[in-house]
Every structure is written in structure tokens, then in C-alpha cells.
Amino acid sequence: MPDDPKASAARSPAPAAPAAGEGVTRRGFFSWIGVAWISFSGAMGVASVSTLRFFFPNVLFEPPQTFNAGFPEEYIPGQVDNRFKESFGVFMVRDDSSIYAIKAVCTHLGCTPNWLEAEFKFKCPCHGSGFYITGINFEGPAPRPLERYRIVLADDGQIVVDKTKIYREEKGEWKDPEAFIAA
Amino acid sequence: MPAKNEEYARSVPLLNMVFALCSLGLLLGTLWMVWDDYYRSWRPVQRQFQALTAKHTEEALRQAEQAVNQEELKKIQEELQAVETRSKEKRKQLDELNEKRKRNTVRVYITDTNFKNTKSVFDAVRFAYEELAHQHSPRAAKKLEELHEVQKKLTEYKLANDQALTEQAEIKKQTEALVGDRAGLDMKRQDLLAAVDRLQKKLDAVAPKGLVMRAFEHVRNAPLLDFMAPDLKVQQVVLDNQNKDINFVTIPRVDRCQTCHLGADQAGYENDPQPFTTHPQQEIYLASKSPHPVDKVGCTVCHRGLDRATDFLDAAHWPDSPEQQAQWVKSHDWHPKEHETSPMLPSRFIESSCLPCHQGVVHIPDAKKWNHGKDLVERVGCYGCHKMKGFEGLRKAGPPLTRLTWKTDPQWAYPWIENPPAFRPATWMPRFFGLSNNSSPADVARTQQEIRGMVTYLFEKTEPGGFPKLPGTGDPPRGEKLVTSVGCLGCHAVARLEKSPPSLRRRFGPNLDGIGSKAKPEWIYAWVKDPKAYFPETRMPNMRLTDREALDITAYLETLKAPEGWKPGIAEADPKLQDELVKDQMRARMMEEEVEAKMASMSEHEKELYLGQRMITRYGCFGCHLIQGFETTPPIGTELSEEGSKEVDRLDFGFVHIPETRQDWITEKLKNPRIFDEGKVKSPDEKLKMPLFNLTPEEREAVVTVILSMVKEKPQMASTYLLDSRHKALEAGRRLVQEHNCQGCHLLDGEGQDIRVTIARQLMEEGLGEEEADSRAVAFSPPYITGEGARVRSDWLFRFLKDPTPIRPWLSVRMPTFGFTDEENNTLLKYFTALSQSDFPFETPPVQPFPPAEIAAGKKLTSTDYFNCFSCHQQGARKPEGDPSGWAPDLALARSRLRPAWIEDWIKDPQKLYPGTKMPSYFDPGSFETSGPDDVLGGDENKQIQAMRDYLLTLGSDRSGS
Amino acid sequence: MQWFKSAVDWLCNPPILFTLIFIVFFLAYLWKKLTWLWTPRACVVIFLAGGLFVAYGLTDPNFRAIVTKPDNVPIVGMLFLTGFFSWLSMYLGTRNDARIGKNLPPEEKLESEIKILVWPDLVYTEFLCMILWSVLLIIWSIYLKAPIEEPANPAKTPNPSKAPWYFLGLQEMLVYYDPWIAGVLLPGLIIVGLMALPYIDPNKKGNGYYTFAERKWEILTFQFGYLVLWVMMIITGTFFRGPNQNFFGPFERWDVHKVVPLSNINLSEVFWVKMLNLGLPGNWLVREGLGIILVLAYFTVIPMFLGRTLFKRFFEKMGMVRFQILMFLLLCMVSLPIKMYLRWLFNMHYVVAIPEYFFNI
Amino acid sequence: MADAPRKSLFTQFRESQIWNSIFRHGPPDNTRNRSLAVLTNVFLHLHPVKVRKSGLRLKYTWCAGGTTFFLFLVETVTGLLLMFYYRPTAEYAFSDILDLRAQVPLGIMREIHRWGAHAMVIAVWLHMLRVFMTGSYKPPREFNWNIGVLLLVLTLLLSFTGYLLPWDQLAMWAVTVGSNMARATPFLGNEGPGAALLKVGDISLVTAGDDARFALLAGRFVGAAALLRFYVLHCVGIPLVAAVLMAVHFWRVRKDGGISGPL
């Protein structure tokens, strides 16, 4: 700082180095400006990716995608259990040999079907699609059977329904060992 | 001057270099920021858990593999092999079938499509017809025809489809018949290997194999990429029913504890170190079948701490012991978290979290420490000075002092007040004097005058009267026999009779040590004869003693003297000091001149009285004792109803260096109630005055647990334990049981019969070995009455409780007369019936008269030829032979006393209803069908029992029980 | 070193601290022998000493607790920055003054005629500044977590409760003045005064370069307000005010139970009761008459007097209106130290006390 | 240079159509292009083409004003991001901050935002000190000094309104204490001098329910309404005004003759 102002004024016509580019690259592999721009771009890149990452929250307050659905004994053969319909949108069904979790979304336009105990079928209130207890469509406009969720037994013998994975009949996925549990 | 314009002020290469350095800094800074943001303390913890799970799973896998039934597996595999060979052998037929199946598949497809298409046409036509019909259109009829047409077609297609499906099933059957059921075998094999498969899958998930999967494991959890299917992630439960109170608003708790405590709700980690340990008592906590499933109750509602935290310190962990603290300091650099209103509860106080949800119960199931603490609070009478929610309306803990002259004299009272344990080490009466803040010579001189004043006041303000002289002299040894046998020891203890410290229930009534130095014999005599005559609200029941017995007991109790070295007597009066004290008291209430005037007008005695009255006010004696002139004075202590939520900075820690937490403060306060005066300069009136209670460290911890449980926060209705009418009846009964210490003598609700140890000791004195005495004591103790509701008839029990008569002639212990009101009686009846889930209050008796043949059979069975019932059982006036200690209850009472159904159960298996009973088991529960005599009623055991029941019900008259 | 800590604690007592600062401030700026302060060597010495003091202080738990509180860290930074830049401006100013004394133009003049293209010099520098600041902020943020305390609780007032740090100067004034003065009037006047500054400053010199000699009065007044009455008040309010707004030295433990006698007295009580031995008159106008007269006199007599004597030059230069405004603002500013001393020396609570109308001065 | 110089990749890119469509001038190595670089750039043309050399010196400007502006930008960006995870309600504000600290990816935004705010307050004070010490408020820059004073006040208000948002004890009570002063505003605050005079009969016109502090807090105490109010002021109201004033401030710097210097 204790520059003599005169001196600095005299020194002024500095070597006319361009701001960036050719002049420097000629000097060889290493150049400050190269390092500068690479690390600057790197920093900006990391910052941008971080900002993107920012938009994927680590914790959610939605109902969990996986839930415990009690023990197999709690389900009565030949009955459709409605207890998780409201909280998780799932029909739990037990037939003679298996238990499966039907996604309570009509394959027509996404309404929630109802289980009609008297008529022994799922009926969609919107356009009248009907499904058997297995979820196979048999009447109304629904183009394909209801979907099933992944269902497994936890270590403690409890049923765990995992809504992140879906099994479709028309793709032959209902035979997958995780599309039902044997009972 | 263009040249000038070309000028640069700074050297660009230099700037470039600065730029490069800055940018490098920026890059490093940004990377560091990302890493810092990514690398949270829970990540390595989850990695550790994966390794641990892998270890456990490998172990389990090995076991599962060994557990597989190899023979079975081999058989299935062989069968599969056979299927394979057969399908090779019968290739030709199989090919044919396959060909058939292919054709059938096409057919199924076509028919099904036809059906579905026609179905949609049908739906459309039906809709069109309905519309037309609704509009009364002339075209409706034509549409209807069309509808029928389509319907016919539909039926056809349906039929065709059904046929195709039948054929499909047929082909399948044929194939199976030809080569075997391959699918079925596969299924069987899968079933057999299910456990192995599951474990293998689990192992693959926690410990991926192969380079690709292992690399993927790192990539999916890498910084910035960990939003795509990471397997290390924050675990949380959102608890809509568990509110967290954040001052005037409540929000659902979001418990993330399981981010690190990954094994808490899984069996198999019991022996692993924290944070992975399985939570103890899974049947009560965390498991989904337990009453406190983790996804409904969470963790922090009981353990407290910051629900959302995922870091050890941030969660506000709190060590349970100095050792744990030292360990945490080492492992986690632990220190108390700042700015945390609700740090975790040390686990030794964890039961204080039960109360908010378990309101309105006498005891909380499984909360042993809390229950103990609650009993202690009632016993020592904390609620006398401190208002405490849940302890309202209880009787004062100490005896009334309104008839003091009837009972004792000032010579005893003075040293008692000064130092109660010196006279009776086990007393509940706390100590006020000679403590850390009033032991200096000046303090002692002052307190001596204060006690003098109190004694003077108490003996002045008594009702006139007293008891008459004893009608004779008693015999102390006989008295001791009575005291040890009639049941006094169910509630009282006498040091010289005890081998081990008496239980809390046996400290229900005052310890009797030294009573001979304390109470006048006339008072003792009158008291044991009829306690309510002296103190109507006493809980001491009437033992229905004869004059002789009362005299003997009095004589015995008179022999229980004060410990050696204890001397009755009152400190010297010091009028000058007393004047000063009286003046000090007055100065706080009036001007100096008035004080002088008032002093001049008072006699020494009046001054003493005044001082006594002031001191009783100050020390709050009336909190536990009824004292004239203080009947309505409000309690003097801090209210404790929300002590568990009290801000820690509102507690004065003074100069005492202990951890600044509620629990430490309260514990310290109970240990030495005056400790927070240490190092402070205070006038006598400003000094702390809470007395020192005679509690062991365990008892103190229990009391602290209770105090901590009294919190401000109200849980949501949905998460509280609501009492139904049965449980309400149970709790009301338990309250009475508690108040009258029934469990001191009876085993009830799974607890009690504390008196048994004294009976066992007596039996040992009579020469029995320790083990035998213990087992015999069951029979000689008051009966188990948990099943009383099922055993006896309500009307009988009602009468019995009002006026007990001996049922078991062999017992020397007496059921006392408690003098229950009708209301209390009914409460108890409802309690007993609710406890055994029997009907209340009445039930239809079996239809009478019974068939004579049955009665005859019953009579026969009870006779000496068979079970010989009356060799022990009394039957009305007919007594069995031998010593009464071998007798059994009067069967003539059965009709009015017992429930018929119970008689059957009892005869069938008495040990089941009453383990340890003297009643022999005539029917072997192991081989019931063959255990009865064969020659009565065709050898049918059930009929035999019923016959005996019916016979017993014919004995005695209708009202013989009263 | 206990003696040192006790000495510092004692020195930080507001009466002593502010008296010292007033003296040091004026001596530093006005006493010729202290001009060595405006040399780089002095700067290094002072900052080394300051740094050493803080470093030593950090070994003390009480000092550390208050200084490392996340929100207080920037204040320590501000203290050093303000000190440095005040020194820098004086250093550059005195250098220019020397040149001016030799009839040379100020340093800036040498370059002010030279025009430089902003590309790349200015833009590049700005760019580098931004990067540096980004790095600084990132590292600062990694090291120091933003504070979050207990959830807001309207039912429980923390002790002490303080305003955000940049308003702690105002809160500190509240010790001496009622809220309507300390919290409303004075901050309002600060803003008004700052805005009025270009219009009431009669000095045409010193525009566009650092100088002290040419703008002695302006700089003294401004720095007195900024350094002493604003920055130092913030420091006091942040570091030396503990529970119950009691004073605590930097090495003293913040004990909630510390008791400090507060027995303040109003001017009217001094006058009517102590001096005249009479009771307080019932009528507030009579009662507070003396105070009101004193305050009015302060704002009228002193400007008139000064305008004829010491500030005659200003008065002539500025004219009546501008002079009166200047004097009013100056007097308001000076009223703060005056009130501080009245409090410290005489326990003076209010000069005018009309609680009936919330009008206390 | 006998060999045909091999053009570097960067050079090729620089000669491409894309580059030329963005930067309509050659490399800034001569006066014309250096001027164009500034003139044809919407962000840079805030600057004049040339400045005084004395005004370029860091020892003269301390870069305090520029720093303040940069920090304002930092606050805008980080603040915007924070708004994605923060709800200004009594129920959620506090726990959202807790989650920002521990769970939100790059929750360090909050730290940057807070320390940036503190730095901005300090920077703006230093800028004022610099402007004063160089006498730059003197004619012809009186008006711009006034804008600057307003911006200083706005900076403090921005910081003050933001201080409440974490909704913890520190925030609530700092704002309570800070806003209590409004209670004492003459005539407008219910504890201010003169307020007692404003009454009709027995009915006071200025009470805790309608005074200056009430208007600030939308309530008698710092509650949920105040939180929302401060949030809106902090995120929208004050930044908007500040942005407008900043535009004026920068524009006037140029119009008043650029960075000050001796005449």
C-alpha cells in the first residue's frame, strides 16, 4: 500500500495480456487461467448438481409406502379386508391358498372401487367396472384387472405390503412369488 | 490519446493467478460443503448395522440350512427327477397333449375375446335401451329385441368360453396323470426351502456379493446421488396421535430414533450393543402386537429427547449413571445439549412416562418402580404439603393431634419432634431439626425454643377428656402371642420380631417400637379395642378383641420401650431468646410499635403459645396432622402437579454443583432437603424447611419417578388408556384395597399376603424347618381372594364384609371389622366380581329340589367311604375331630356362601384355584376321566362332582351364613 | 492471571469503559503526539494486541461462552473490521494531509484523471471479490451452525432477552432513556441526521479523497456517533449485558441471581425534596417545571450561545435554519453521554418525569 | 510462426457461430472490444465503460458496496431455496428449521443465508463509513447518499424480519424486544407520550390493540400472524423496495459522475 503513486502510474502500461485464451495456452500445459476456469467450472458444476439434489427431500411426511398389515391369521379366507383401504388404498384379500394386496385404484379412470359383499365383487362407483375377488375385470369399461402390490412376510411373521412395486395380471406377474403369500 | 486507453491498472497474469487460487478454494469449499452435508453421524451407524445384520443372517442361514428336512427334500427332488424321466419316456403322448394345449390356448383366447367384446356391446345396447325406455321412445321395443339378441349371443360365448376352460383343466389333469404334478412338487420344494430362500435374499440385500453389486452399493449411497434408491436413509415414524407440545401449538411427533436404533423393534439383537439392541419386553413395547406398537406410539413420547434428531448429541441423550456418562464422553464427546426443553429421561426414571396416558389407575401394570413410588408418596404423605394431582381427597398421613393429652405427654412429644428417628428408626415421621441448615449452636438454641412453643401449643389445644384406668393387668407373653397371631403384623412391624426389613405393606400402620414409652396404657387399651372411638377416620380396623385379649396386648405393647439412650424431656426455657423469636415473627406482620405493645401485653405462656402457633404454620405440621386452629389452612409446599414439566431454570440449584436437571434436583432435595441453602446467608424465616424423610436410595428413586411423571402435557385422547366400566370398577376397588391394606393379609390381584412371612416365622418357632414353614404358612395365612368374586355369592360377601364371621376355624388370624359403608361394600363387591369376571350381583341358583338319587349319590361320595369330607369340614354344629387347626370351612355355609359353579371347579381341581391349599385333590386333572370312583353314577366324574355340589347345597338352612 | 481478568472486568463497567473510550477517542484524533496511531506499525501492534487478548480470552470458559455464541461471532468480526477500516481511513487521510500541507494534491488526485476501462480490471476484481466471499461464506457456514434454540414460547421470557445484535445499541440506550426516546426518537434522528448530513455540512473540502485535517469536525462528530455511540454500545449490549440486563464483565459468569442495587432518583425529587425539603407538588407542570426548563434551555440557549462564540464561523456560513438543525442533531447526540453520566454520577433517572403521559426524559 | 498454428479447441469454439451469436465482439484485447464487452452485456453495462483509476483502488473503495450487493444476491438465491422447505406457520416453522439443519439435502443454505445476512449488515455499515470518510456524500452525490441511507435501513429491516422466521426463543424474544420500542412511538404507540391524550370520553383511541406495534405484528404480541407478516415482508415486500432503490442507487452512481474522486 505504501506505493508511490507516481511509480504505480508509471508502471501502468502493463503487458497487454488478454483476459483469457490463446496467449496463455501457448506457454505450456500448466496455466493459471486454465486451472482457474477448470476449478471454477467444477465448483459451479458441483453447486448446480447440489442445487438439483436439493429438490429431492430426504424425508417425507406422506403415509409410508411400506406398511405392516398384521398377521396372516387375522385374515379370513374368502373375505376382502377393508381396513387399509382408507389409510393406504389397499384391499387385503385372502382366498383359499394365498393372501394378496389389491391396489384400490380402478384401471379405467382411477376411481376407488368398492367391495360389495352381497354381490361378491369389486364395483367401481364411477363407471361401473366390475372385478372378481381376484381383481380380474368382468364387466364395465375397465380394460384390465386391478393391480396388486408386493406382499411379503417379515421376520416376525407379519405381512408387509410394499406399494413401490406393482404386479399386473396381463403381464403374467401375479405368479411372482412376491405378488402373494401362500396361506 | 488512445494509448492511454490501452492501459491496464492491474497485472492480468497476477489476477489470473489470484483467480486460479480463489477458484481452487471455491471448488474445495464446495466439495467440502457437499461432504459436510452428506456425511452425517448416522451413516456409519447404519453401515455397522448392515454388517451386524449380515453376521446374524449368515448364522441364521446356516441354521436354517441345517434345519431343512433333507429326507423330504431328497424325496421331492427324486420325484421331480421321476417326472423328468417320465416326460422323456412318454415324449410322444406329452407332445400330443402339448399340441392339444396349444390349440386350446387359442380357443380360450378367441372365446374369451368374443365374450368380452360382446359384453361391451351388450352394455352399450342395454344403456341405449334404458335411455329410450326412459324417454318412452317408440324405438325402445326394437332396441329391446336387439338387446335380447345380443344377450343370447353373450350366453353362447360364455358357454363356449367355459367349455374351453374346462378343456384346459382337463388337459392339465391329463398331463399330471401322465408324468406327475411338476408345479405341485415345485411348490412343495419352495415351501421346504422358504426360510433358506428368505434369509438368502436378506443376506444379499445387506451384504451384496460380486463387484458390480458392491460398487452399486456405494454408488446408490454416494453424495449427491443418494436420492436414487439409497439403502442408507433416515428412518422415521410420523405419529399423528402423539402430539408434541411446542408451546400453545401441537404438532405430530416425527420419531427418527430408528435411524440408528435399527434393531429396536426386531428380535435377534438382544445381545448386541447399543444403538442396535432390541428393545426389552417386546410383548409390551414396540412389537406390532404389543399395546405400544412403534408405528403408533413411537419412542420419544416415553423417552423424550428431540424426536426429529438423527445425531447422538442432537437427540439429547441423557446418561443413566456416571459410568455411562464417562463412557459417552469418550465415545460421543457427550455434554448436555443446550437449548433443549425436553432432554431424554435417564432410563432409571423411564416409568415416569407411563402416567400421562395411564390416568386414573391405582397402579400401572408392569410399572413396578412407579407403583412403589406412588405407594410411598401416599405413605409419607407428600400430598399433605404439596398439592399433587391424583392425590386429592386423601386422609392426612399422620394421626390427629386434637386429643393428644389422651394419648401421651409433652415429655415424650418434645424429643420426638426434635428427632423422630432417634426414638423410632423406622418411622415415617420426617425430621425437621438438626439438619444441614439448622445445626449451628445458634440454630439449635433457636429451634429448641421453637419446639417448646409447638409442644405447648399442641398440648394446650386438645379436647378435654381421656380414657378410664385399665380394668386389670394383662400378661405380656400372651399379648405377644396375640399380636403375632391375630393379624396385627399384616400392617404393623415390631423390630424385635423381624428377621428382615418389613415390606411396605407391613409398614402401613406405624411401627410399634417404643410404643410403651410413648402411649399411655389406658390409651392403648381403648385404642386396640375400638380405634374409631378415638379417631373416627382411622384405617385401623376393629379386631373384635375381648377385654382379656385387649389387656394382654396392652401389657405386651407396654414392654416395647424406647431405644437405649433416648430420654424424654423438654429443653430449658430461654425467655430472652423466646422474646426475640416472638418479636421477629411479629415484626414481619406489624409495625415496631405495635410489636412492643403486643409483647408487653402477653404473658410468657401466651408468647410460647404464639411462637408455637407461628412455627406450626411455618413447618406445616397440619399437612399431615389434624391440629386445632389449622383445620382449613392451605398446604405450604410448592404444587407438584406439573413438576415433571417445570422449567429447569426455575429450580434453585444455589451453590450445589450437580447436573442441572429436574431429576437430579429432586433427588438431591429428597436426600438432603436443605442442601440448596448451602453457602447462602439467610434469616431463619427464609431458610428452606422441607423435612428429611426416612427413605432408602431405591425408595427415593421411586418417589422421584412419581414426581417426574406429573407433567403438564396432555396426550391425545386416541393415545390414552381409557377405562371401560369393568376397569373403572376394578380401579375403584383397588383404591379401597389400597386404603385398607387388604393385601397386607390377603393375596389379591396377584400381590400381597405380606403377613405370611410372620406366620412362617411363627411356625419355625414352633419347630418347623424353614422350607416346610414356608409352604405350610400358605395354609395358615389369610386366604387368597383374587377369585373371591367367582367363589362367593354377592349377598353373602356383602353381609360378611359388614360383620365378618370366622370361616376357617384353623386360622388364628382374624378378618377384622373394617366398618365399611354400604357404598364401600358395593364398590368392593363390584371389584371382586369384575376381577374374576363373574356376574354382579346375583345369579340364578340351580333348580331345586334336586333329584333324590343325585343327592343320595352326593351324600355317598362325601361319606367316609369315599372322600370323607367331614373329617375336616365342619358341618353346622357338627365339628370334625381333632385339633381345630386341622379343620376346614363349614360346609353348611356353602349354600348361602358359595357360587355353585365355583364348588364344581373347586372339587375338580383345588390346587388350580388356590395353589398350596390344604384341600386334597380327589380328581387328577391329568387323567380326569379315570380319576373318580367307578361305582358311583356310572363312573362319570362330571356327574359325581355335580352330585356333590347339589348335596352340599342342600345342607344347612337358608340363612345359616349370616 | 486472575488479576488481569478482574481488571478487565472492572474496566468494562460501562461508566469506566465509556469514560475511557471518550478520552481515548478524543486523544487519538486530536492529540498531536498520538498521530503515530495512524501508521501501519501501530495498526499491527493494536491488532496483534487485540488478537492476543481474544485468544487469551478464549481460554476462559465465561469469555468463550459469550464470544463463541454463533450470533456473536460476526460482532467480533465487525469490531475488528470497524477498527481496521477506521484506522485505514485515518492512515490514508493523514498521508493526504501531509501532502496537502506541502501543497501537493491528495494521492487520489494523481490517478483520478486517468480513466481505466472497466474490462478487465474492475469486472475481474469484482468477480474475484465474489468468489472470495463465496468461499468465506461456505467455510464460515461449515464451521459455525446457525443457532436454533428452544421452540418459541410466549409464556417464558428468556433471561436475558435481547434484540438482534445490530439493534443492541438501541437496547443499550434503553438503559438510560425511555423507549420513546431510545427506541423511536433517537433511531429516527439517526436516520434523519444521516440524510440531512449532505445538506448541513458546510465544508466543501474533502470530497472524493481521504483527509482528516480538512474535515476534522465532520469526522470527529461522525466517528463519535458511529464508533462510540453505535459500535461500542452494541459491544456493551452484546457482551457485557447478562441476565436481567445486569452488567457482567467478559470473564464473569452469567449468574441469574446476581443482584445489583438500583435506586434511581428523578430531578424533581432532588429539587423539591432534597434541596427544598418540600414534598412533591401535585401538579406535574409545577413538579417538572425545572426539568422542562432545563431541557428547553439545552436546546435553545446552547445553540444561541455557541452560535455566537465557538461555532460563529459555522453559523455565518450556514445560516440560521441549517445551523439550528445541525445544533439540534448534535445536541441530541450529545444528550446520550450526558444522560449516561447523570445516571452514573447522580443515579439520575429522569430529568423530566411525567409518567402520567409516558413522557419521561 | 511458420507452421500453420494448430488452433486450440477453445479457439475453435470461440470462432464458432454459437459463440459469436452470444458475444458480438472479438476478444477483449483492444479498446474497442474491451468497451464492447461491457456495453453489450446486460449485467456488466451497469458499469460505465471507463472509471477513474483512483476509484479502482481497493484501498479507496474497500469493495464494500459491491460486497453488499453480492451478499444481497446470495441472500436472494439462498432465501429462494429455503422457501421450498420452510412454512411460516406457528406449527411448522420451528420444526422445518430443525429439518433444514439435519435432514434437508444442502440444508447448509440456512447457514449461508444467516451468515450472509450478518455479513451484509456489516458490509453496508462499512460502505457507509467509506463513503463518509471520502466525503463522497458531498455535492453532487447528496441524493444518492440519501438513497444509501434508506438502503441501510432496509438492510436492517430485512435482517430483523428474517430474524423471527426460525420461530425459536431467540427469534421470538429478539423480535419482541425489538418491536416493543414501537409501543413507545409518540402518539402512535399505546405507551408513547401523547397517546393518553388521544381519547374520546373514556374511550382510548390508541391501545395495544391498534397502535404502531400492532400494525407491525398484526397482534398484541409476537404470534402466528406476526410470523406470516414478517415472512411476507422479508421475502417479498422489503426485497422489492430494496431492489428498486438499488437500481436508483447504481444508476445515480453513474449519473453523479461515477465513483467519487478528487475534483
PDB file of C-alpha atoms in Angstrom, chain D residues 151-252:
ATOM      1  CA  LEU D 151     -31.000   1.073   1.748  1.00  0.00           C
ATOM      2  CA  LEU D 152     -29.111   0.784   5.021  1.00  0.00           C
ATOM      3  CA  VAL D 153     -32.384   0.975   6.923  1.00  0.00           C
ATOM      4  CA  LEU D 154     -33.930  -1.598   4.591  1.00  0.00           C
ATOM      5  CA  THR D 155     -30.986  -3.909   5.130  1.00  0.00           C
ATOM      6  CA  LEU D 156     -31.533  -3.738   8.862  1.00  0.00           C
ATOM      7  CA  LEU D 157     -35.249  -4.331   8.421  1.00  0.00           C
ATOM      8  CA  LEU D 158     -34.592  -7.292   6.154  1.00  0.00           C
ATOM      9  CA  SER D 159     -32.356  -8.788   8.758  1.00  0.00           C
ATOM     10  CA  PHE D 160     -34.828  -8.003  11.514  1.00  0.00           C
ATOM     11  CA  THR D 161     -37.804  -9.559   9.749  1.00  0.00           C
ATOM     12  CA  GLY D 162     -35.757 -12.611   8.888  1.00  0.00           C
ATOM     13  CA  TYR D 163     -34.649 -12.977  12.476  1.00  0.00           C
ATOM     14  CA  LEU D 164     -38.157 -14.056  13.502  1.00  0.00           C
ATOM     15  CA  LEU D 165     -38.566 -16.836  10.998  1.00  0.00           C
ATOM     16  CA  PRO D 166     -36.821 -19.705  12.841  1.00  0.00           C
ATOM     17  CA  TRP D 167     -39.542 -19.253  15.449  1.00  0.00           C
ATOM     18  CA  ASP D 168     -37.394 -20.203  18.376  1.00  0.00           C
ATOM     19  CA  GLN D 169     -36.952 -18.409  21.665  1.00  0.00           C
ATOM     20  CA  LEU D 170     -34.058 -16.385  20.282  1.00  0.00           C
ATOM     21  CA  ALA D 171     -36.168 -15.226  17.360  1.00  0.00           C
ATOM     22  CA  MET D 172     -39.397 -14.580  19.151  1.00  0.00           C
ATOM     23  CA  TRP D 173     -37.901 -12.628  22.006  1.00  0.00           C
ATOM     24  CA  ALA D 174     -35.442 -10.676  19.920  1.00  0.00           C
ATOM     25  CA  VAL D 175     -38.377  -9.505  17.850  1.00  0.00           C
ATOM     26  CA  THR D 176     -40.498  -8.945  20.921  1.00  0.00           C
ATOM     27  CA  VAL D 177     -37.827  -6.758  22.454  1.00  0.00           C
ATOM     28  CA  GLY D 178     -37.103  -5.092  19.139  1.00  0.00           C
ATOM     29  CA  SER D 179     -40.706  -4.367  18.397  1.00  0.00           C
ATOM     30  CA  ASN D 180     -41.518  -3.260  21.937  1.00  0.00           C
ATOM     31  CA  MET D 181     -39.964   0.060  21.085  1.00  0.00           C
ATOM     32  CA  ALA D 182     -42.750   0.711  18.640  1.00  0.00           C
ATOM     33  CA  ARG D 183     -45.040   0.677  21.615  1.00  0.00           C
ATOM     34  CA  ALA D 184     -43.454   3.914  22.713  1.00  0.00           C
ATOM     35  CA  THR D 185     -43.907   5.834  19.475  1.00  0.00           C
ATOM     36  CA  PRO D 186     -45.218   9.270  20.377  1.00  0.00           C
ATOM     37  CA  PHE D 187     -48.953   9.378  19.775  1.00  0.00           C
ATOM     38  CA  LEU D 188     -48.924   6.155  17.742  1.00  0.00           C
ATOM     39  CA  GLY D 189     -47.838   3.725  20.427  1.00  0.00           C
ATOM     40  CA  ASN D 190     -50.015   2.946  23.385  1.00  0.00           C
ATOM     41  CA  GLU D 191     -47.163   3.618  25.776  1.00  0.00           C
ATOM     42  CA  GLY D 192     -45.808   6.533  23.838  1.00  0.00           C
ATOM     43  CA  PRO D 193     -46.026  10.110  25.047  1.00  0.00           C
ATOM     44  CA  GLY D 194     -49.197  11.763  23.969  1.00  0.00           C
ATOM     45  CA  ALA D 195     -51.135   8.578  23.349  1.00  0.00           C
ATOM     46  CA  ALA D 196     -53.060   9.146  26.540  1.00  0.00           C
ATOM     47  CA  LEU D 197     -54.317  12.401  25.109  1.00  0.00           C
ATOM     48  CA  LEU D 198     -55.949  10.704  22.161  1.00  0.00           C
ATOM     49  CA  LYS D 199     -59.214   9.699  23.608  1.00  0.00           C
ATOM     50  CA  VAL D 200     -62.863  10.448  23.218  1.00  0.00           C
ATOM     51  CA  GLY D 201     -64.559  10.442  26.580  1.00  0.00           C
ATOM     52  CA  ASP D 202     -63.429   7.262  28.232  1.00  0.00           C
ATOM     53  CA  ILE D 203     -62.549   5.527  25.031  1.00  0.00           C
ATOM     54  CA  SER D 204     -58.845   5.451  24.292  1.00  0.00           C
ATOM     55  CA  LEU D 205     -58.048   5.581  20.624  1.00  0.00           C
ATOM     56  CA  VAL D 206     -54.527   4.304  20.932  1.00  0.00           C
ATOM     57  CA  THR D 207     -54.393   0.969  22.758  1.00  0.00           C
ATOM     58  CA  ALA D 208     -52.295  -2.151  22.496  1.00  0.00           C
ATOM     59  CA  GLY D 209     -54.873  -3.350  20.010  1.00  0.00           C
ATOM     60  CA  ASP D 210     -54.436  -0.606  17.446  1.00  0.00           C
ATOM     61  CA  ASP D 211     -51.089   1.083  17.832  1.00  0.00           C
ATOM     62  CA  ALA D 212     -47.926   1.116  15.767  1.00  0.00           C
ATOM     63  CA  ARG D 213     -46.662  -2.150  17.191  1.00  0.00           C
ATOM     64  CA  PHE D 214     -49.987  -3.767  16.495  1.00  0.00           C
ATOM     65  CA  ALA D 215     -49.688  -2.807  12.860  1.00  0.00           C
ATOM     66  CA  LEU D 216     -46.219  -4.276  12.750  1.00  0.00           C
ATOM     67  CA  LEU D 217     -47.137  -7.544  14.431  1.00  0.00           C
ATOM     68  CA  ALA D 218     -50.788  -7.937  13.449  1.00  0.00           C
ATOM     69  CA  GLY D 219     -51.464  -8.672  17.089  1.00  0.00           C
ATOM     70  CA  ARG D 220     -50.788  -7.680  20.643  1.00  0.00           C
ATOM     71  CA  PHE D 221     -47.832 -10.000  20.868  1.00  0.00           C
ATOM     72  CA  VAL D 222     -45.499 -11.845  18.555  1.00  0.00           C
ATOM     73  CA  GLY D 223     -47.701 -14.660  17.337  1.00  0.00           C
ATOM     74  CA  ALA D 224     -48.551 -16.653  14.266  1.00  0.00           C
ATOM     75  CA  ALA D 225     -49.876 -13.557  12.485  1.00  0.00           C
ATOM     76  CA  ALA D 226     -46.639 -11.701  13.087  1.00  0.00           C
ATOM     77  CA  LEU D 227     -44.727 -14.655  11.719  1.00  0.00           C
ATOM     78  CA  LEU D 228     -46.645 -14.584   8.475  1.00  0.00           C
ATOM     79  CA  ARG D 229     -46.388 -10.824   8.251  1.00  0.00           C
ATOM     80  CA  PHE D 230     -42.655 -10.838   8.801  1.00  0.00           C
ATOM     81  CA  TYR D 231     -42.309 -13.640   6.300  1.00  0.00           C
ATOM     82  CA  VAL D 232     -44.062 -11.734   3.561  1.00  0.00           C
ATOM     83  CA  LEU D 233     -42.156  -8.568   4.344  1.00  0.00           C
ATOM     84  CA  HIS D 234     -38.896 -10.488   4.454  1.00  0.00           C
ATOM     85  CA  CYS D 235     -39.384 -12.435   1.243  1.00  0.00           C
ATOM     86  CA  VAL D 236     -41.288 -10.047  -0.939  1.00  0.00           C
ATOM     87  CA  GLY D 237     -42.012  -6.605   0.453  1.00  0.00           C
ATOM     88  CA  ILE D 238     -38.677  -5.292   1.556  1.00  0.00           C
ATOM     89  CA  PRO D 239     -36.588  -7.008  -1.158  1.00  0.00           C
ATOM     90  CA  LEU D 240     -38.783  -5.427  -3.804  1.00  0.00           C
ATOM     91  CA  VAL D 241     -38.371  -1.943  -2.392  1.00  0.00           C
ATOM     92  CA  ALA D 242     -34.676  -2.547  -1.858  1.00  0.00           C
ATOM     93  CA  ALA D 243     -34.252  -3.745  -5.434  1.00  0.00           C
ATOM     94  CA  VAL D 244     -35.912  -0.627  -6.779  1.00  0.00           C
ATOM     95  CA  LEU D 245     -33.812   1.610  -4.565  1.00  0.00           C
ATOM     96  CA  MET D 246     -30.681  -0.288  -5.544  1.00  0.00           C
ATOM     97  CA  ALA D 247     -31.435   0.330  -9.190  1.00  0.00           C
ATOM     98  CA  VAL D 248     -31.736   4.010  -8.444  1.00  0.00           C
ATOM     99  CA  HIS D 249     -28.592   3.918  -6.332  1.00  0.00           C
ATOM    100  CA  PHE D 250     -26.443   2.303  -9.022  1.00  0.00           C
ATOM    101  CA  TRP D 251     -27.847   4.427 -11.747  1.00  0.00           C
ATOM    102  CA  ARG D 252     -27.177   7.550  -9.771  1.00  0.00           C
TER     103      ARG D 252
END
